[in-house]
Amino acid sequence: MWLWALLPLSLALFGTAGIWIVYAMSVSNGTVNITERFPYISECGSYTPQSTIFSQYCNICAFLGLWIVVIRFQQVRDYGDHGKANILSLVLGFVSCLGVSVLGNFQESVQRVVHLVGAFAAFFLGVGYFWVQLFLTYRAQPSHDRHWVGPSRALGCCLCTALVIAMVVLANTGHRSAAAMCEWALVMAFFCLFGLFAAEFRHVDQHYLTVQRQALKLHGNSSSVVTNRHLTLTEISA
C-alpha cells in the first residue's frame, strides 16, 4: 500500500521543520548568539520556551522512527530474511530512537552526561543502523528499487560517517562552530536516509507478526500458530 510511504516522508519533513523552528526561536529571543559562534542543535533547545517544543519534537520523531524501524524489520523478514543482520538492525534502530528521546528530554544545560549518552546512541548507533540497512538493501528479496536506492543509501551512509568523525574531531580540537555545522548537516542527512524508506514502504501490502506457542501435553501433543489475522490449532494425536 503506497500510503505507507508517507510515514518516512512525514518523519523527514516533520523533523526538518522542527529543528529549524527551534533554531529560529532561539535566535529570535536571543538565547543563542550566532554572531559569536554557530550553535549546536541541543543548545538551541536548551532554554525556554523552545526547550519544551524541542523535547516534544524529539519524542515524536523517536516514535515515528521506531515505527519505521519495526515495519522495515518485518518487511525484510517477510521477504524471507531471518538473519542476524535484520535483528541487529532492529536493536540498533531501537536504541538510536531511544537516544533521540533521551537527548531531547535531558537538556545539555541540565543533565550533560545523560544528554551526551543519548547523543551517542542517536548519532553513532544511528549511523550503524543505516549501514546495516544498506547491507539488507542488497540482501533482502525482492528489491524493486535497488538500482537507485542502494547507491543513494550508500552515499548517505558515507556522508553520515564522515560527518560524525568530523564532528568529534572538530569538537575536541576547539572548533565548536564547525563541529556544530557538522551536527546540523548530520541530522539533515539522517532525515534524508529515513525519507528514503518511502521507496521500500510503497511496496508494503500487509505483514504478519507471528508467535508460535507449544500447548501443554494433555492426551497428546498440540501446537498453535497465532498471527494478527487468524488463529489455527492443529491437534496431533499421541
mmCIF file of N, CA and C in Angstrom, residues 5 13 82 89 93 100 104 117 119 130 140 172 184-185 206-207 223 226:
data_model
loop_
_atom_site.group_PDB
_atom_site.id
_atom_site.type_symbol
_atom_site.label_atom_id
_atom_site.label_comp_id
_atom_site.label_asym_id
_atom_site.label_seq_id
_atom_site.Cartn_x
_atom_site.Cartn_y
_atom_site.Cartn_z
ATOM 1 N N ALA A 5 4.278 4.820 2.403
ATOM 2 C CA ALA A 5 5.422 5.648 2.014
ATOM 3 C C ALA A 5 5.370 7.025 2.663
ATOM 4 N N LEU A 13 10.123 15.322 6.871
ATOM 5 C CA LEU A 13 9.632 16.698 6.777
ATOM 6 C C LEU A 13 9.352 17.295 8.156
ATOM 7 N N HIS A 82 15.664 -13.950 7.856
ATOM 8 C CA HIS A 82 15.560 -14.047 9.304
ATOM 9 C C HIS A 82 16.948 -13.994 9.942
ATOM 10 N N SER A 89 19.711 -4.788 13.021
ATOM 11 C CA SER A 89 19.116 -3.516 12.607
ATOM 12 C C SER A 89 18.000 -3.092 13.551
ATOM 13 N N GLY A 93 18.333 0.285 15.657
ATOM 14 C CA GLY A 93 17.301 1.283 15.417
ATOM 15 C C GLY A 93 16.541 1.640 16.678
ATOM 16 N N VAL A 100 17.414 9.503 20.802
ATOM 17 C CA VAL A 100 16.819 10.773 20.370
ATOM 18 C C VAL A 100 15.889 11.316 21.443
ATOM 19 N N GLY A 104 16.594 14.738 23.817
ATOM 20 C CA GLY A 104 15.611 15.809 23.747
ATOM 21 C C GLY A 104 15.018 16.169 25.088
ATOM 22 N N VAL A 117 25.077 10.822 26.493
ATOM 23 C CA VAL A 117 24.809 9.393 26.273
ATOM 24 C C VAL A 117 23.716 9.229 25.213
ATOM 25 N N ALA A 119 22.952 11.406 22.893
ATOM 26 C CA ALA A 119 23.504 11.843 21.608
ATOM 27 C C ALA A 119 24.371 10.760 20.981
ATOM 28 N N PHE A 130 21.947 2.492 9.676
ATOM 29 C CA PHE A 130 21.798 2.701 8.237
ATOM 30 C C PHE A 130 22.824 1.911 7.430
ATOM 31 N N ALA A 140 17.963 -8.466 0.957
ATOM 32 C CA ALA A 140 16.533 -8.797 1.006
ATOM 33 C C ALA A 140 15.955 -8.865 -0.399
ATOM 34 N N ASN A 172 36.667 18.271 19.647
ATOM 35 C CA ASN A 172 37.782 18.023 20.571
ATOM 36 C C ASN A 172 39.011 18.869 20.281
ATOM 37 N N TRP A 184 24.462 19.708 12.415
ATOM 38 C CA TRP A 184 23.256 20.067 11.665
ATOM 39 C C TRP A 184 23.197 19.301 10.347
ATOM 40 N N ALA A 185 24.315 19.235 9.651
ATOM 41 C CA ALA A 185 24.344 18.501 8.383
ATOM 42 C C ALA A 185 24.088 17.014 8.598
ATOM 43 N N GLN A 206 0.859 -6.114 3.322
ATOM 44 C CA GLN A 206 0.457 -6.490 4.664
ATOM 45 C C GLN A 206 1.562 -7.361 5.248
ATOM 46 N N HIS A 207 1.723 -7.267 6.551
ATOM 47 C CA HIS A 207 2.765 -8.015 7.235
ATOM 48 C C HIS A 207 2.164 -8.703 8.454
ATOM 49 N N SER A 223 -0.095 -27.923 19.008
ATOM 50 C CA SER A 223 0.647 -26.694 18.735
ATOM 51 C C SER A 223 -0.302 -25.699 18.109
ATOM 52 N N VAL A 226 -0.326 -18.344 16.105
ATOM 53 C CA VAL A 226 -1.180 -17.181 16.232
ATOM 54 C C VAL A 226 -0.614 -16.067 15.379
#
